[in-house]
Coordinates of C-alpha atoms in Angstrom, one line a residue:
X23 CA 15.3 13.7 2.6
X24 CA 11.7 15.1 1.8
X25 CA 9.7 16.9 3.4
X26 CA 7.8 15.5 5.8
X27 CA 3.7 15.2 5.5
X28 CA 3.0 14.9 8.9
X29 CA 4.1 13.5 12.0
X30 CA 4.1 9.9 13.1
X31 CA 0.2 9.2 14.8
X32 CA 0.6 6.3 17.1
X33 CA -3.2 5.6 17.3
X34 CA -5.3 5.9 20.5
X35 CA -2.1 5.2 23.1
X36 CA -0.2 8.2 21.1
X37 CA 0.1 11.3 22.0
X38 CA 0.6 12.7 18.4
X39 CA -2.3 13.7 16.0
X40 CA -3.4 12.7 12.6
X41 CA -1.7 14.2 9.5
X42 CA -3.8 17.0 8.1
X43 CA -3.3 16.3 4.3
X44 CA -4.3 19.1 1.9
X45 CA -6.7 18.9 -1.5
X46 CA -5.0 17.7 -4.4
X47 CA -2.0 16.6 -2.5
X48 CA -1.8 12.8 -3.8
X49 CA -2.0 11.0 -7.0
X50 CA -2.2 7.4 -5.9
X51 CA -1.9 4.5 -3.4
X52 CA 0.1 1.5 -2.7
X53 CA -0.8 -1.0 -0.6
X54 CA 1.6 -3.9 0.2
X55 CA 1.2 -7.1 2.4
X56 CA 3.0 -10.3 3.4
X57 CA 1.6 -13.0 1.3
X58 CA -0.4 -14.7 4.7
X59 CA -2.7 -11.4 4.8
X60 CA -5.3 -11.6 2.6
X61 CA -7.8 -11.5 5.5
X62 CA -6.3 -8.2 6.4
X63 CA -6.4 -6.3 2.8
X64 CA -10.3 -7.9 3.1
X65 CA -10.5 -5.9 6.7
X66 CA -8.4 -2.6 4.5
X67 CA -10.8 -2.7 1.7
X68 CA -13.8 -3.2 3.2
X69 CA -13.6 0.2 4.9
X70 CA -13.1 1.9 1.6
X71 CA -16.1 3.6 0.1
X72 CA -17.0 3.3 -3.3
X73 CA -16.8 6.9 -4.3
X74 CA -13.1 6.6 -3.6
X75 CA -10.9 8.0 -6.7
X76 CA -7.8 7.9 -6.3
X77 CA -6.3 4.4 -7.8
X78 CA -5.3 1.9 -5.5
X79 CA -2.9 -1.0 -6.1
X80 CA -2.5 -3.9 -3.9
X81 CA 0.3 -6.3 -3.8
X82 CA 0.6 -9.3 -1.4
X83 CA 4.7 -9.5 -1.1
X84 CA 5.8 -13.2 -2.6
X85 CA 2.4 -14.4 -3.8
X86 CA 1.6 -17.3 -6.0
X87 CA -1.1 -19.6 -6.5
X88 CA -4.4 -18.6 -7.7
X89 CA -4.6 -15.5 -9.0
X90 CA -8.5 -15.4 -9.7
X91 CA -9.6 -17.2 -6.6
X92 CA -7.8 -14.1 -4.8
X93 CA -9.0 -11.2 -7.1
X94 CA -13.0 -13.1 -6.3
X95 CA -12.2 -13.0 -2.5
X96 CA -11.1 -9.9 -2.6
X97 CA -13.7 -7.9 -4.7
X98 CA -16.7 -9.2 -2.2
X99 CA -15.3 -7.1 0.3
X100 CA -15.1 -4.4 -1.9
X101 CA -16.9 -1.4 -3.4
X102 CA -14.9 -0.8 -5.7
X103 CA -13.7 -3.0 -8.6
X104 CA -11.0 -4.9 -8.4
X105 CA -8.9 -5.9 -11.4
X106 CA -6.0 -7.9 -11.8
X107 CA -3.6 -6.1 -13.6
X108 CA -1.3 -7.1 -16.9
X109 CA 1.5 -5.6 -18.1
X110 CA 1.2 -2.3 -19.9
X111 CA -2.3 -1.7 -18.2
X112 CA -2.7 1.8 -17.4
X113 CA -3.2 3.3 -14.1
X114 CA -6.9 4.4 -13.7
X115 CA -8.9 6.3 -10.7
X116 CA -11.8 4.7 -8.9
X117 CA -10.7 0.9 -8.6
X118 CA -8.2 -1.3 -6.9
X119 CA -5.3 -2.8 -9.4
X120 CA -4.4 -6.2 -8.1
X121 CA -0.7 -7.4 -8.8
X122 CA -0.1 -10.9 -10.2
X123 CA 1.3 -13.8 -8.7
X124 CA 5.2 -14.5 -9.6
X125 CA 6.3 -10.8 -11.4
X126 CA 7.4 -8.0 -10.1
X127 CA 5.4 -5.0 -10.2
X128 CA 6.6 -1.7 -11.3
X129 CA 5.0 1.6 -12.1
X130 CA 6.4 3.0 -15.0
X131 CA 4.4 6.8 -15.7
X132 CA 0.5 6.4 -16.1
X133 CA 1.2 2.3 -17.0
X134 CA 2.4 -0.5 -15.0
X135 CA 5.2 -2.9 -15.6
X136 CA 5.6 -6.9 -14.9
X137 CA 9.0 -8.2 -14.6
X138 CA 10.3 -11.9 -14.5
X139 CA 13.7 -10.3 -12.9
X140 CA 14.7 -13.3 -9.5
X141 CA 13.0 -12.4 -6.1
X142 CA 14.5 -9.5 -3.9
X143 CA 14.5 -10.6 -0.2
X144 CA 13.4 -14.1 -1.0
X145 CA 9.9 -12.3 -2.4
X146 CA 8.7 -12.1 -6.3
X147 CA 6.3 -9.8 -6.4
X148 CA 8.4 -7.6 -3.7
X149 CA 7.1 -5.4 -2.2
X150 CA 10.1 -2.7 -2.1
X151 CA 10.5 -3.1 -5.7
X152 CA 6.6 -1.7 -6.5
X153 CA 7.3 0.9 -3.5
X154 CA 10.4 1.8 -5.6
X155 CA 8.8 2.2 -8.7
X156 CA 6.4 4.4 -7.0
X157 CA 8.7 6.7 -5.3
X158 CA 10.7 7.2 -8.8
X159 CA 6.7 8.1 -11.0
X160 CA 5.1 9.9 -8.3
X161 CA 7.7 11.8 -5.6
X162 CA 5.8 13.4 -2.8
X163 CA 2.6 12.5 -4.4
X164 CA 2.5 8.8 -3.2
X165 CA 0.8 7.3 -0.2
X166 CA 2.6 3.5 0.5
X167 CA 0.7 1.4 2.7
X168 CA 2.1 -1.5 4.7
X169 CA 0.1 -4.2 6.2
X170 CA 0.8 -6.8 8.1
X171 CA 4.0 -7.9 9.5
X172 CA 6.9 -9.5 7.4
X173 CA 8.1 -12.9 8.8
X174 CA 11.8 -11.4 8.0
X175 CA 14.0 -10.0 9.8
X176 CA 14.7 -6.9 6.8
X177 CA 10.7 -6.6 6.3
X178 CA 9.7 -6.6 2.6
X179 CA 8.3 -3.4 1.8
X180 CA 10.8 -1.2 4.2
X181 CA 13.4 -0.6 1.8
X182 CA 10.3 0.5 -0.8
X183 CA 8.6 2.5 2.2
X184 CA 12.1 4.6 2.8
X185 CA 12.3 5.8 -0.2
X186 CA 9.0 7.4 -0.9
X187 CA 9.3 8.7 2.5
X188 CA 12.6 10.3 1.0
X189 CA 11.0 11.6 -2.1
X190 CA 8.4 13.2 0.2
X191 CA 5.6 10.7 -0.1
X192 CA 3.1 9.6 2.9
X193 CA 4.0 6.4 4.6
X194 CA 0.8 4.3 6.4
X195 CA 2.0 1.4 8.4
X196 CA -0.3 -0.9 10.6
X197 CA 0.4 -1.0 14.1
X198 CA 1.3 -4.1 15.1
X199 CA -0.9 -5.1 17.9
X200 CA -3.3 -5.2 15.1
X201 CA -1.3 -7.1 12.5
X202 CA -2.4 -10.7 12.1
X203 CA 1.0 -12.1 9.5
X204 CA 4.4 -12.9 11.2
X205 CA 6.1 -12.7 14.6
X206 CA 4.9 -9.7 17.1
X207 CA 8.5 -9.6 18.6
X208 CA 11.4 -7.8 16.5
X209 CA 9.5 -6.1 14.4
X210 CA 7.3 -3.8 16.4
X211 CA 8.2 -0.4 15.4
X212 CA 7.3 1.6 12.1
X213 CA 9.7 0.9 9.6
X214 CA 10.7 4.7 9.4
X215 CA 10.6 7.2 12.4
X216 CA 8.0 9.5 10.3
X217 CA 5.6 7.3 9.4
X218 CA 2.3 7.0 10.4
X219 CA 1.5 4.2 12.6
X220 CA -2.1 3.1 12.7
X221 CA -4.8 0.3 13.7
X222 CA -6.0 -1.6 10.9
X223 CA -9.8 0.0 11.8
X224 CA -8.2 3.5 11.2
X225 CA -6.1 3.0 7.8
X226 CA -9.0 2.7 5.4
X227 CA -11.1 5.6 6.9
X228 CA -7.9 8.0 6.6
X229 CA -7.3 6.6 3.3
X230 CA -10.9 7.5 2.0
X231 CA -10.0 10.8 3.7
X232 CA -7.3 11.3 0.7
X233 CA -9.2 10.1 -1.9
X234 CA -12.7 12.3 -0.5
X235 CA -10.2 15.2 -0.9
X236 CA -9.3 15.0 -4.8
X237 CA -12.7 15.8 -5.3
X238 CA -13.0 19.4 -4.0

């Protein structure tokens, strides 16, 4: 297992503090949410500023539909661009990389990949499989965020999350009296014992905090 980045913060009823990350200490950001929670990335991004520059890719777990109508909604709560990515794009700083409806997402160096491979966990885009990818490019230097909460039992996006927890990388997981997608019983607890629980209000701002830090 990796080192870990901090200990778990349990928000306002916790008794554990905030991770103190360091400058320099992370090259990117994933965000993953069930397919219901668009209204919560909204909530996410809104709080982000639009000096952050660290890239940011979203993923809603098992989307389809309406790709544009999404990416529109989205980048009105948004300082930063939002683009929706294609395959071979390359991973830039300063904007929010939307994944596609029906592929999976992979990060593959400085690019991304799409894949037409069958869902994982009933879900195509999966979350786990972009959280994998991740963990494999960038090691301790990943920050994986989950949002929401997965209508299944397994949770899309805990597999993924494990692993760049393994590789050393910063797990972010919304508490779930905050989360607003799938049942509130079952699945109340952090899909790792050293990630960092937090209210939807508090992700964004401590997310901003990692990016604020690259620039020093």
């Amino acid at each position: 297992m990796g080192t870990a980045r901090g200990a778990p913060f349990l928000g306002s009823s916790g008794s554990r503090e905030r991770p103190s990350p360091q400058a320099g200490e992370h090259d990117i950001v994933v965000v993953g949410a069930p397919a219901g929670a668009s209204q919560t990335a909204s909530m996410f991004l809104v709080g982000l500023p639009g000096a952050f520059t660290l890239p940011l890719v979203l993923l809603f777990g098992g989307a389809g539909g309406d790709d544009r109508g999404r990416l529109v909604s989205l980048q009105a709560h948004c300082a930063l661009p939002v683009r929706l990515i294609d395959d071979k794009d390359p991973i830039l700083s300063g904007r929010i990389h939307l994944a596609p409806a029906d592929y999976h997402l992979l990060v593959d160096g400085n690019h991304f990949a799409l894949s037409t491979e069958g869902p994982v966990k009933g879900a195509r885009p999966s979350i786990d499989v972009l959280f994998e990818s991740v963990a494999d490019a960038f090691g301790p230097r990943a920050v994986c965020v989950l949002l929401g909460r997965d209508e299944h039992a397994e949770g899309d996006g805990r597999a993924g999350a494990a692993k760049v927890r393994a590789r050393g990388g910063l797990v972010i997981v919304e508490n779930a009296t905050t989360a607003a997608v799938g049942p509130k019983k079952g699945n109340d607890e952090a899909p790792l014992a050293a990630a960092t629980m937090l209210h939807l209000s508090e992700i964004a701002p401590f997310v901003s905090t990692l990016g604020e830090m690259e620039v020093t």
